[in-house]
Tab-separated table of C-alpha atoms in Angstrom:
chain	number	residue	atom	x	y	z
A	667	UNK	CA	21.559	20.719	21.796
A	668	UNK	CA	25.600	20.271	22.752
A	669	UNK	CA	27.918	20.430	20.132
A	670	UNK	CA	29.612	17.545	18.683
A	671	UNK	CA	33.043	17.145	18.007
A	672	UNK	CA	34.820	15.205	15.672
A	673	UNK	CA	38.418	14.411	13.848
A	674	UNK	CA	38.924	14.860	10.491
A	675	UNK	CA	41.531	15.337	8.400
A	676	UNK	CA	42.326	19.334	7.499
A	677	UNK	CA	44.600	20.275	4.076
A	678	UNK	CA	46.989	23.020	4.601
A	679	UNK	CA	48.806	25.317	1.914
A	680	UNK	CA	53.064	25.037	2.231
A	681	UNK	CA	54.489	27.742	1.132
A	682	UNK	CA	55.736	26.710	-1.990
A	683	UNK	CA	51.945	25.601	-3.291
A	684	UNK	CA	51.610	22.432	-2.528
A	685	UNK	CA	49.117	21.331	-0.347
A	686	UNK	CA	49.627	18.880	2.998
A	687	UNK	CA	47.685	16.364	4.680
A	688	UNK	CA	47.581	17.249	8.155
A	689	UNK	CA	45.889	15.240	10.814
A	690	UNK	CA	44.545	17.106	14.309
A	691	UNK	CA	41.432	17.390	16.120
A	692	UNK	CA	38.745	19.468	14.083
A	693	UNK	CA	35.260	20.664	16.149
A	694	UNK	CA	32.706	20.384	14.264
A	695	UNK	CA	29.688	22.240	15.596
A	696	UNK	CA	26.377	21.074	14.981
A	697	UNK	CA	23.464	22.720	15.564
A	698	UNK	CA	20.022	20.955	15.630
A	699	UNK	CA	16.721	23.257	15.810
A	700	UNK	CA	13.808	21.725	17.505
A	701	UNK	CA	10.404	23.153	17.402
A	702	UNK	CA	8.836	22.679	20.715
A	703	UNK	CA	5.370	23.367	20.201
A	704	UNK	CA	5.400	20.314	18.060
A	705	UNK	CA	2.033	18.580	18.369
A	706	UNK	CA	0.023	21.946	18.528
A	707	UNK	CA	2.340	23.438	15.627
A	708	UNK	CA	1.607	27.127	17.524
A	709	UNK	CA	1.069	28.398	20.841
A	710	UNK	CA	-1.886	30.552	21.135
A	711	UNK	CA	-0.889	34.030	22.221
A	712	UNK	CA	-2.561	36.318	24.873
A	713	UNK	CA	-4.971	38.009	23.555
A	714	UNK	CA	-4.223	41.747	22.028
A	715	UNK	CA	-0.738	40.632	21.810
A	716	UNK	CA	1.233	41.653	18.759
A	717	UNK	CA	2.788	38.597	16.074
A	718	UNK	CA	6.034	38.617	16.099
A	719	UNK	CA	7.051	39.883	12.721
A	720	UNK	CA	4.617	43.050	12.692
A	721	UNK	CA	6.375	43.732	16.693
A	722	UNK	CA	9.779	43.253	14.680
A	723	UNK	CA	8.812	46.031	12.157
A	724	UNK	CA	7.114	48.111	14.302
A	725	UNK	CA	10.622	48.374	16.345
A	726	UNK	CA	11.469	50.851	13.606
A	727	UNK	CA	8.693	53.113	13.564
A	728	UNK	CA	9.038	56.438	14.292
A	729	UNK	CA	13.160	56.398	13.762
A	730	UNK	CA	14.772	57.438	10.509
A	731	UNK	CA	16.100	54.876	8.299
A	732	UNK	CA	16.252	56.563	4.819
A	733	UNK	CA	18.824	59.227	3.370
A	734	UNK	CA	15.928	62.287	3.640
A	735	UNK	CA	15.994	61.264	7.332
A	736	UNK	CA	11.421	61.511	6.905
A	737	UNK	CA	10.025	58.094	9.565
A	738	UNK	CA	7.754	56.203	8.931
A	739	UNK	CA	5.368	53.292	10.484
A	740	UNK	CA	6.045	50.129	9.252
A	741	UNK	CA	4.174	47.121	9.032
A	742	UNK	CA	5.132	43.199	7.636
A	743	UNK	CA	5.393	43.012	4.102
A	744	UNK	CA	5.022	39.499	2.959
A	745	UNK	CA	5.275	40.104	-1.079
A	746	UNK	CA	9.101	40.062	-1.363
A	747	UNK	CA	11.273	37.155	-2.821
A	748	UNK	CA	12.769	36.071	0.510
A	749	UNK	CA	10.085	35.410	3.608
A	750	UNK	CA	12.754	35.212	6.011
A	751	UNK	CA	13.816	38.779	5.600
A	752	UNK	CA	12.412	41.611	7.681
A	753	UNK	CA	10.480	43.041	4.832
A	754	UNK	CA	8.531	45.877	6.202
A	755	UNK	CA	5.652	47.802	4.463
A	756	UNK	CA	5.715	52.092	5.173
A	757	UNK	CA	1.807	52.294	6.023
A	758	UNK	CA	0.143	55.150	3.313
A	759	UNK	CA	3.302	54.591	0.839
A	760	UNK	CA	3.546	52.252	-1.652
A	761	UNK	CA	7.403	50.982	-1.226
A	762	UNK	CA	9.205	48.441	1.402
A	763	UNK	CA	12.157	48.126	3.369
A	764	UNK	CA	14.162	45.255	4.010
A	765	UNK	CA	15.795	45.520	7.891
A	766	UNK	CA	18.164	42.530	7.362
A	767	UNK	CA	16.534	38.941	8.380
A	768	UNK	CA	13.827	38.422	10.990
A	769	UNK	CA	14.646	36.616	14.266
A	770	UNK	CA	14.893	32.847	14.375
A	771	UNK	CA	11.577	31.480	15.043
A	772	UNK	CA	9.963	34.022	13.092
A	773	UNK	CA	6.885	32.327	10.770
A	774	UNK	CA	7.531	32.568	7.409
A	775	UNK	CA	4.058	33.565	6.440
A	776	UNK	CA	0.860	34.123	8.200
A	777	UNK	CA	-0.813	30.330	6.483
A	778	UNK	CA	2.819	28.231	6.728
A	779	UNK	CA	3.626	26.145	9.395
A	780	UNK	CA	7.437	26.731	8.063
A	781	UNK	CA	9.556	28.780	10.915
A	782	UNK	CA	12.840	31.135	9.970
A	783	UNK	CA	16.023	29.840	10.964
A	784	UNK	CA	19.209	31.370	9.957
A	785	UNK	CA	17.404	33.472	6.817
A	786	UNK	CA	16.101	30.212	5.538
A	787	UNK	CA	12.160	29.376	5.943
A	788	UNK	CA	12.642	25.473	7.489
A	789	UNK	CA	9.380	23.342	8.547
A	790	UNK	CA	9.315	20.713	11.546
A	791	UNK	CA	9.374	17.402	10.446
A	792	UNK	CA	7.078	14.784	12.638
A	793	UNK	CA	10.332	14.067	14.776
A	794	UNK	CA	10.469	17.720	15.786
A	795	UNK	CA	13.726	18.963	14.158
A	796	UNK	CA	13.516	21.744	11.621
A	797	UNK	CA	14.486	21.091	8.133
A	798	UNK	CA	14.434	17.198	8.734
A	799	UNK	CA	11.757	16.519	6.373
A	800	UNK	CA	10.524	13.537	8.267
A	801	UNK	CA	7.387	12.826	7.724
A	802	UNK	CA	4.428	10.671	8.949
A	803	UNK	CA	4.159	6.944	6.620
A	804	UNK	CA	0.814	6.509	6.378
A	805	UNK	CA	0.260	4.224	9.231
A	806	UNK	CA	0.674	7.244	11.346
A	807	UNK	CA	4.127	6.407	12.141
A	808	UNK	CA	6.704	9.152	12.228
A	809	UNK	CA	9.422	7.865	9.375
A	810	UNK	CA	7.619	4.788	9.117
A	811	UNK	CA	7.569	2.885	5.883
A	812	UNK	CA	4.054	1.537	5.995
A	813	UNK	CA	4.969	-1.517	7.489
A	814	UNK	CA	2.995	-1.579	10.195
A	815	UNK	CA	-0.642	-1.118	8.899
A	816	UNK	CA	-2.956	-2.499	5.966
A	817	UNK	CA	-3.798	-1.035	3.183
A	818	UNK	CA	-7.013	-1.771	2.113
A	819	UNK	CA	-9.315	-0.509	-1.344
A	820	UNK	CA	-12.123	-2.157	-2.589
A	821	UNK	CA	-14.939	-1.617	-4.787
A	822	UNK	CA	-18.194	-2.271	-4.075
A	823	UNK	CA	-20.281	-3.755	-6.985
A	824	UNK	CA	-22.331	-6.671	-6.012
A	825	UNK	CA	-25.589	-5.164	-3.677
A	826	UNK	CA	-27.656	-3.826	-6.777
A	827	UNK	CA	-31.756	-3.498	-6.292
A	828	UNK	CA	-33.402	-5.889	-8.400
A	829	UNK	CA	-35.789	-4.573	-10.677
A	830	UNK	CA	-38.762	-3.377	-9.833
A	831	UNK	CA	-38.336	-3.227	-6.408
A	832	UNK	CA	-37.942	-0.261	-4.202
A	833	UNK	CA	-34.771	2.092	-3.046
A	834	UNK	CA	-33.171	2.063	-0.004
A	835	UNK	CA	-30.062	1.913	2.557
A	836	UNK	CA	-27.672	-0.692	2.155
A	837	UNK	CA	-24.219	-1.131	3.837
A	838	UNK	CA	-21.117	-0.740	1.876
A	839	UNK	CA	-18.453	-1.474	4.761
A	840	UNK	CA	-17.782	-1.408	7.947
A	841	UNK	CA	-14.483	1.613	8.599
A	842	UNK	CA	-12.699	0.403	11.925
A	843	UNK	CA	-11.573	2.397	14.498
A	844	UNK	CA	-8.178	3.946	13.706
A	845	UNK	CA	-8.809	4.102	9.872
A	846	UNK	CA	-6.492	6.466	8.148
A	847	UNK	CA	-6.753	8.299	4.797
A	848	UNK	CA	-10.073	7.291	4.092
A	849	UNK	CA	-11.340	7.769	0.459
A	850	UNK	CA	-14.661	7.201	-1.297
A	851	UNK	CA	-16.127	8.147	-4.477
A	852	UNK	CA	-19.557	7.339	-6.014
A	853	UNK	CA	-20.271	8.489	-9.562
A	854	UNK	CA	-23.802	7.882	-9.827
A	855	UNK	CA	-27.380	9.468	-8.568
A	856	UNK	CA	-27.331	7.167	-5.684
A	857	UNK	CA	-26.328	8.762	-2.276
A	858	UNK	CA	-23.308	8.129	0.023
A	859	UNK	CA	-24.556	8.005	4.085
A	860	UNK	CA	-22.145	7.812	6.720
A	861	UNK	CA	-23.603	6.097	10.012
A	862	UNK	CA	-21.069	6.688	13.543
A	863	UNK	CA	-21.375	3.423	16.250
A	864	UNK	CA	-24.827	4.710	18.300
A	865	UNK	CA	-26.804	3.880	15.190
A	866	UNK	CA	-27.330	7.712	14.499
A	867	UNK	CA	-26.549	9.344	10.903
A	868	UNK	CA	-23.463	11.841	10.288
A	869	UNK	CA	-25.225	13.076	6.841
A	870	UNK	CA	-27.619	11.883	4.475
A	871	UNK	CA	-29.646	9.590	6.821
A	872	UNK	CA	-32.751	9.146	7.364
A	873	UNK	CA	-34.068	9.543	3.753
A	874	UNK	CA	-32.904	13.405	4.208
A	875	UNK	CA	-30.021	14.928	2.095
A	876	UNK	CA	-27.625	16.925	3.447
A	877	UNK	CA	-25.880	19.627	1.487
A	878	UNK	CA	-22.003	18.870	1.286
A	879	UNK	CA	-20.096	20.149	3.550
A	880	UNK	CA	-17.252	19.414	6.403
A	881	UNK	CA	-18.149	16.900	9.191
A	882	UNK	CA	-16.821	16.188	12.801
A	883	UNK	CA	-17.384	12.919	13.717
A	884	UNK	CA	-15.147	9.481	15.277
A	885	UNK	CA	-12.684	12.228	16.545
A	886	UNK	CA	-11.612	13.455	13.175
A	887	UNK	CA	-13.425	15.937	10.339
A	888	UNK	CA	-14.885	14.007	7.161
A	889	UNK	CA	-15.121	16.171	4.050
A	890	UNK	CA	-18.277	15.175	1.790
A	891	UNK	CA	-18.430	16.328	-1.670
A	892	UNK	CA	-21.100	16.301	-4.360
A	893	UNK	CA	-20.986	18.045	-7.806
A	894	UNK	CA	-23.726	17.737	-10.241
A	895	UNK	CA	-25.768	15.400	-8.334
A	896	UNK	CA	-23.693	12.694	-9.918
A	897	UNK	CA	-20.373	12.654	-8.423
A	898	UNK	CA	-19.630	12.090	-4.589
A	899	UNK	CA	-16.782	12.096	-2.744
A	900	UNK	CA	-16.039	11.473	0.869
A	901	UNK	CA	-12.233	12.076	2.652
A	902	UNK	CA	-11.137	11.951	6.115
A	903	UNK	CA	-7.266	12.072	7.308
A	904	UNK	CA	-8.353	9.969	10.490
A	905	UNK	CA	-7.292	8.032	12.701
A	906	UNK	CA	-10.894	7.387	13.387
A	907	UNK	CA	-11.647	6.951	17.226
A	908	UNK	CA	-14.593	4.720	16.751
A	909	UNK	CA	-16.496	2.606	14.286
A	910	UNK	CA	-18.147	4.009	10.788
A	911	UNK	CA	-20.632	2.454	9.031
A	912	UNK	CA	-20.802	3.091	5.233
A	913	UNK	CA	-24.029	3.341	3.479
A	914	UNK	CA	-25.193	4.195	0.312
A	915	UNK	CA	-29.218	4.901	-0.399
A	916	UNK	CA	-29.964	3.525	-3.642
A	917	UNK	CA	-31.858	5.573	-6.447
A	918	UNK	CA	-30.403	4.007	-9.764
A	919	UNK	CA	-28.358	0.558	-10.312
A	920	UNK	CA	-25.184	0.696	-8.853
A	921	UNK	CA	-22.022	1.432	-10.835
A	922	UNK	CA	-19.464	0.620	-8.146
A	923	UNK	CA	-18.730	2.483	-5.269
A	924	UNK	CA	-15.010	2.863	-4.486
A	925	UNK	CA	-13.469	3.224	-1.337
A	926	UNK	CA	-9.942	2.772	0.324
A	927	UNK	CA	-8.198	3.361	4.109
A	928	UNK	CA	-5.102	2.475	6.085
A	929	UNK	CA	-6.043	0.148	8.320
A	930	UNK	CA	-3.627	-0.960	11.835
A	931	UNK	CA	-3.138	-5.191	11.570
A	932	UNK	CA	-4.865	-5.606	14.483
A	933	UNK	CA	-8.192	-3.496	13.396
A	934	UNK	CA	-8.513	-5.939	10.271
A	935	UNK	CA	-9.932	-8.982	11.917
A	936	UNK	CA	-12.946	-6.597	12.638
A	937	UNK	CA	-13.329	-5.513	9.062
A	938	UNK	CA	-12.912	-9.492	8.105
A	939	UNK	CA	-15.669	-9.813	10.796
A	940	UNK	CA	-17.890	-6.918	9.496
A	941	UNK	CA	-17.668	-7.594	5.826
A	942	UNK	CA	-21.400	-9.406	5.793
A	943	UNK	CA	-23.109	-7.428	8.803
A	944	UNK	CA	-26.527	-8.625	10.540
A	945	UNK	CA	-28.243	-7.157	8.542
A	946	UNK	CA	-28.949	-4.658	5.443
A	947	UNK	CA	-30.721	-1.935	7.131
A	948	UNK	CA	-33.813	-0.537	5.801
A	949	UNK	CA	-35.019	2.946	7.282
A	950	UNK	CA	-38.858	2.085	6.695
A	951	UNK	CA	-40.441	0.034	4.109
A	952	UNK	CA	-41.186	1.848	0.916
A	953	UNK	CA	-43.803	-0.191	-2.080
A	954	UNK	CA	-43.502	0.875	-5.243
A	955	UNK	CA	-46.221	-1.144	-6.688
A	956	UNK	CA	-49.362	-3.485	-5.542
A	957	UNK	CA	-48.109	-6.307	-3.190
A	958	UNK	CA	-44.213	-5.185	-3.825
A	959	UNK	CA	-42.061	-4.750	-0.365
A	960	UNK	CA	-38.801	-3.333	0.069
A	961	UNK	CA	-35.586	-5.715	-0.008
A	962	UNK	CA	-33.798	-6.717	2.602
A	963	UNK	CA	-31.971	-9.869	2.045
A	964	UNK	CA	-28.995	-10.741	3.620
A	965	UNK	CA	-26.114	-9.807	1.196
A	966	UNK	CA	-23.558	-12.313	0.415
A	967	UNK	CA	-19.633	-11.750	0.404
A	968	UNK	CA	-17.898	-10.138	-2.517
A	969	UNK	CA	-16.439	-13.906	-3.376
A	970	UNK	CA	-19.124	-15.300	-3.321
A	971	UNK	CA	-21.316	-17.285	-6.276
A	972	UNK	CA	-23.404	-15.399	-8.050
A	973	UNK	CA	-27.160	-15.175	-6.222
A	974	UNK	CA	-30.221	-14.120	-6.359
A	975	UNK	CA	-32.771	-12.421	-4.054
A	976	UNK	CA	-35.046	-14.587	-2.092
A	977	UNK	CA	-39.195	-13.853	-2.591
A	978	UNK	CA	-40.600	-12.664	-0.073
A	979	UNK	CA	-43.692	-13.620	1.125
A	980	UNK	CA	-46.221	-13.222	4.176
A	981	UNK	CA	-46.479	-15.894	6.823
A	982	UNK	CA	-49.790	-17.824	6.876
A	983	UNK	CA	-50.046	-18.429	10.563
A	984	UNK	CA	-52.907	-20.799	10.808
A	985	UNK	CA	-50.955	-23.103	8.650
A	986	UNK	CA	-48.263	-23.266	11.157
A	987	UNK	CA	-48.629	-26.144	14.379
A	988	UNK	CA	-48.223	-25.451	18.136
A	989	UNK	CA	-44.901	-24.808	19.251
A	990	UNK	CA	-43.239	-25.848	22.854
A	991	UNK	CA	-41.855	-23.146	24.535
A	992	UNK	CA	-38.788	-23.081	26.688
A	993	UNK	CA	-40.051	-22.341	30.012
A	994	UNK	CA	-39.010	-22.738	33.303
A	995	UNK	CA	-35.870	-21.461	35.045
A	996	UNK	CA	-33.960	-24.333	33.944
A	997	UNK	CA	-34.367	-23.612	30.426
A	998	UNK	CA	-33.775	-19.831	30.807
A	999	UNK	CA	-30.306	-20.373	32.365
A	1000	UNK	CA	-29.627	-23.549	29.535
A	1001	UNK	CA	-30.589	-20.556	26.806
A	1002	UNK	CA	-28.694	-17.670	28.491
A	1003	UNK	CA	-25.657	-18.805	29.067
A	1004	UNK	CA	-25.308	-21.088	25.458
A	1005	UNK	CA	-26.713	-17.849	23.473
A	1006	UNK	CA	-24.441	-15.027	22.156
A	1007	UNK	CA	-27.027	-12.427	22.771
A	1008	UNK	CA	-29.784	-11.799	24.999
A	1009	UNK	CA	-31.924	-8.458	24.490
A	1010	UNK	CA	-35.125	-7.150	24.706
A	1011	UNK	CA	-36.984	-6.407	20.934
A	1012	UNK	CA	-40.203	-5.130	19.740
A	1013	UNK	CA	-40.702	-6.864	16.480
A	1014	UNK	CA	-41.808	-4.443	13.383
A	1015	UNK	CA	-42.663	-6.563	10.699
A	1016	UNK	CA	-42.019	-10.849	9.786
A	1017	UNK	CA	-41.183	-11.869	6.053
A	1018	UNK	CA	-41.245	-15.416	4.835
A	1019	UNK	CA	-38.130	-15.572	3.165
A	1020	UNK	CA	-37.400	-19.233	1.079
A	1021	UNK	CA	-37.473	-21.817	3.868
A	1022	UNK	CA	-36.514	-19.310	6.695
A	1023	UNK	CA	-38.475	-16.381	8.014
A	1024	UNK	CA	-36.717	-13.028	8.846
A	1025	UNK	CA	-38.098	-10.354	11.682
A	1026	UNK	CA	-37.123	-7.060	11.462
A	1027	UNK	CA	-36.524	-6.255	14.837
A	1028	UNK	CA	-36.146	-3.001	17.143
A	1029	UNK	CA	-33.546	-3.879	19.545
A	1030	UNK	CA	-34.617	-1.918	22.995
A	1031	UNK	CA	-32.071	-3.483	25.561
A	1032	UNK	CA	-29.383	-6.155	25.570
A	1033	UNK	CA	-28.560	-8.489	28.612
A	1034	UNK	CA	-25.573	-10.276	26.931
A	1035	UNK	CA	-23.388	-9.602	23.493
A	1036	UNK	CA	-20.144	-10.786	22.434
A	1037	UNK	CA	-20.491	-8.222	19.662
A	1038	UNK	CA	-22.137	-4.838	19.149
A	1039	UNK	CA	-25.814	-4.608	18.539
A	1040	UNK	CA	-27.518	-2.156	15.852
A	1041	UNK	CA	-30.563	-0.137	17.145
A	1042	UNK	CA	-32.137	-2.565	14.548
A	1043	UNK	CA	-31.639	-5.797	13.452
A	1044	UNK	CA	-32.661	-8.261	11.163
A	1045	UNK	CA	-33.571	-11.572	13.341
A	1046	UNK	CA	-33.607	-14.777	11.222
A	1047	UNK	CA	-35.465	-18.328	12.080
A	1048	UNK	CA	-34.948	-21.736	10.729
A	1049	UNK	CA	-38.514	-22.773	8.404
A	1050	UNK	CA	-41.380	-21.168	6.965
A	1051	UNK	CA	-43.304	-21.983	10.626
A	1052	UNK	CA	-40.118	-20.818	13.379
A	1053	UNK	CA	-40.697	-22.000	16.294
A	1054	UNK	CA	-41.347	-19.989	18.923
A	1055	UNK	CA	-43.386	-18.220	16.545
A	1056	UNK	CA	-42.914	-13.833	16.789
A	1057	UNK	CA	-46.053	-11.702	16.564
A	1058	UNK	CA	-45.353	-8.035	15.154
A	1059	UNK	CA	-45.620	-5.375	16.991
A	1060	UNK	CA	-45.009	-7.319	20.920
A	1061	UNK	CA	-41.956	-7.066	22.495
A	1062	UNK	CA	-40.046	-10.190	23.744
A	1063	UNK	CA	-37.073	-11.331	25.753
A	1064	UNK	CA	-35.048	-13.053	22.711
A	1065	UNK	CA	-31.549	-15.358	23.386
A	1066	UNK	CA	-30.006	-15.748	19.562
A	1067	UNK	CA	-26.815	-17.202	18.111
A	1068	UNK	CA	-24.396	-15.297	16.028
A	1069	UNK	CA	-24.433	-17.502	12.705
A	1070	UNK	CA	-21.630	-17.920	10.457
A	1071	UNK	CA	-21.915	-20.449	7.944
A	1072	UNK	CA	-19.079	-22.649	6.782
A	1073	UNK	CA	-18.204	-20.572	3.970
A	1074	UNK	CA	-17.921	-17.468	5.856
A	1075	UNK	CA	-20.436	-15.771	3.420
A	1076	UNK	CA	-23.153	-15.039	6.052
A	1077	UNK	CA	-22.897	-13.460	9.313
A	1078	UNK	CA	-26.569	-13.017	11.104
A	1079	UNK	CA	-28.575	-12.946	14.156
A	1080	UNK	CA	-30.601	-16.743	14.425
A	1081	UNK	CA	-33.519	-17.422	16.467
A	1082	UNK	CA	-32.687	-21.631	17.055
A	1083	UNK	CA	-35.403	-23.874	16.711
A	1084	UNK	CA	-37.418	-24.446	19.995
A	1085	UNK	CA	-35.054	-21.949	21.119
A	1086	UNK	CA	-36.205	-18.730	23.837
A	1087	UNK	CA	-38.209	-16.112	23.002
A	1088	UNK	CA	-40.741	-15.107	25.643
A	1089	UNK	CA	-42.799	-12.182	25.639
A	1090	UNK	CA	-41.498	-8.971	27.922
A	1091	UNK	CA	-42.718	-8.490	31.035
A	1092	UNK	CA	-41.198	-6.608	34.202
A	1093	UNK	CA	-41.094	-10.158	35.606
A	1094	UNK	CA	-39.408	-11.713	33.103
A	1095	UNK	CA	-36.746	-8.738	33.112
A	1096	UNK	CA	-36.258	-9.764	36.606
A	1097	UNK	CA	-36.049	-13.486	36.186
A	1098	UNK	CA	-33.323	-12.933	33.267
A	1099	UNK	CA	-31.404	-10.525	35.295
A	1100	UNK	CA	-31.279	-13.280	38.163
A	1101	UNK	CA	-30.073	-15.825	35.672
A	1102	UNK	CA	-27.515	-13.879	34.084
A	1103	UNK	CA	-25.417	-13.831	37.593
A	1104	UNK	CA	-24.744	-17.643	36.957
A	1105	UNK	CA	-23.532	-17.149	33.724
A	1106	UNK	CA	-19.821	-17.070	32.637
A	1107	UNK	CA	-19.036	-13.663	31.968
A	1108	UNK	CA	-16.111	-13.802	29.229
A	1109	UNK	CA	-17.214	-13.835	25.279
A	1110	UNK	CA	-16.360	-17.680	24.449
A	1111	UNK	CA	-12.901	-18.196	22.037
A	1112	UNK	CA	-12.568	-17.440	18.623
């Protein structure tokens, strides 16, 4: 960097002791170290090649430097007070010699990111300069105050099994893309599981447990803990580069899971969005007991009343009456371009659920989303006898509606009344494929 220069104002000594005021041009020279190797800390070196310190000793071997005129070889020695002087080890002896100070730009230590300058050990602060002690906020700003992100910690209390029914997955939250500092802890014999965007588990999925251990997933490393089967633990510095999904599998009640992350402004209208997903997803059904299911009710927001589970209870389908169909290419355009999603499901199993029947579906393509799909879903319809009416285990072409109800406490896929659902063929594929070109292409506002 140039120098600077400056005026300021000097004292001199008269000769009688007293000291002047005198005013004149001063330069002031300032030097400003910048580490140019900032956002890789280190430059990897050719291989075989020497580190800098041990070449520094090793400049010395072989040449007398003590009073009985015996040489030596010398290697680094990093036990001595100072790091920044050229400490040097004689190899087979048990002493060290100190050769004045190392270069500039020496490390201070093989494990410290900290560099020598002018015999003092100085580390790059986020702005490059050595000794600055700038640091990242943690928004990911360099010198930032945390303005510009969201700080967000929660605890999760409310989704606890009812009694006597059966364990399994249930989402905790929703992490956003660029997520930063992410902290959870569970202190219970439940599990933590950590789900990435494609629907496929980082650890502890799949009713398997993983043994703790470091993870590299969303473009960052997540560090799971677990100590006496008890107490979990979860960290990641972030930013994350894509969607996590938080689970936990369920053994005992839950105690409260707490978690926290920095969150950019703009990434917390999709955690808002998130906070009551599709669905709660269930791995496979598990009974515990004659004629018990597995849960897997829609949970309700953190705010809101106090609720309990639905009963859930098998469809009698010769109850229900004939239903019209949408048919015709008419109606397939009308649904297609008024639905928020269009995709192709195999349906694994139908629940009567209160006055509204739920399918657990198996999502195997989608025409049309305005927001990401889960490998599977939970698929709800209006009365005890939907119509169209879904047999398990066929596949059909499906166009839903995203519902949110006033209260922004649910957030779920919904089959309309009399609305599409028509059983897969190759034909239909084509026919919905031929539609979809007359459709407006651009998710609708809000």
């Amino acid at each position: 960097m140039p120098p600077h220069s400056g005026t300021q104002e000097t004292r001199v000594e008269h000769p009688a002791g007293k000291l002047w005021p005198r005013s004149g041009p001063v330069l002031l020279l300032i030097w400003i170290y910048l580490c140019c190797a900032l956002e890789g800390r280190t430059q990897e070196c050719p291989s075989g090649a020497m580190p800098f310190r041990e070449l520094q000793c090793a400049l010395y071997n072989s040449r007398p430097v003590l009073s009985d005129q015996a040489t030596y070889q010398w290697v680094p020695f990093y036990g001595a007070p100072n790091l920044c002087d050229l400490n040097c080890l004689a190899e087979g002896h048990t002493f060290y010699y100190t050769f004045g100070r190392v270069l500039d730009g020496t490390p201070c230590s093989p494990d410290s990111e900290g560099l020598c300058i002018n015999g003092k050990c100085l580390t790059a602060g986020c702005d490059g300069m050595l000794g600055s002690g700038t640091q990242e906020d943690h928004c990911g700003q360099c010198g930032g105050r945390n303005n510009s992100c969201l700080f967000i910690q929660r605890v999760f209390s409310e989704a606890v099994p009812p009694s006597g029914q059966s364990h399994g997955y249930w989402n905790v939250t929703l992490i956003p893309t660029g997520a930063r500092h992410i902290r959870v802890t569970d202190r219970s014999r439940n599990y933590l599981a950590l789900m990435s965007s494609d629907g496929r588990y980082v650890f502890n999925g799949d009713w398997a447990i993983d043994w703790p251990g470091t993870f590299q997933v969303a473009k960052t490393q997540v560090y799971y803990s677990r100590t006496n089967d008890r107490d979990e633990s979860l960290w990641a510095a972030g930013p994350t580069g894509e969607d996590l999904h938080l689970q936990v599998l369920f053994q005992e009640p839950n105690p409260g899971i707490e978690f926290e992350f920095w969150l950019p402004r703009d990434a917390y209208y999709a955690l808002q969005n998130h906070r009551s997903p599709l669905r709660q997803p269930q791995t496979r059904e598990v009974e515990v007991g004659p004629q018990q299911t597995a849960p897997a009710w829609t949970r309700p927001f953190p705010s809101s009343p106090a609720f309990s589970p639905l009963r859930e209870q098998p469809i009698e389908t010769e109850t229900c009456q004939p239903c019209p169909g949408a048919k015709g290419r008419s109606q397939r355009l009308l649904h297609y371009c008024r639905s928020d999603f269009v995709f192709r499901a195999r349906v694994l199993a139908r629940l009567r659920m209160g006055e509204e029947t739920r399918y657990d579906i198996q999502v195997q393509h989608s025409y049309k989303n305005w927001t990401p799909l889960e490998r599977r879903e939970f698929l709800w319809a209006p009365g005890a006898c939907p119509c169209p009416l879904l047999v398990p285990r066929a596949e059909y072409l499906v166009a839903a509606q995203r519902h949110i109800n006033y209260e922004g406490t649910l957030d779920r896929l919904l089959l309309p009344h009399a609305g599409y659902a028509r059983p897969w063929t190759p034909r239909e594929d084509s026919r919905i494929q031929e539609v979809a070109k007359h459709c407006p292409q651009t998710p609708p506002p809000g």
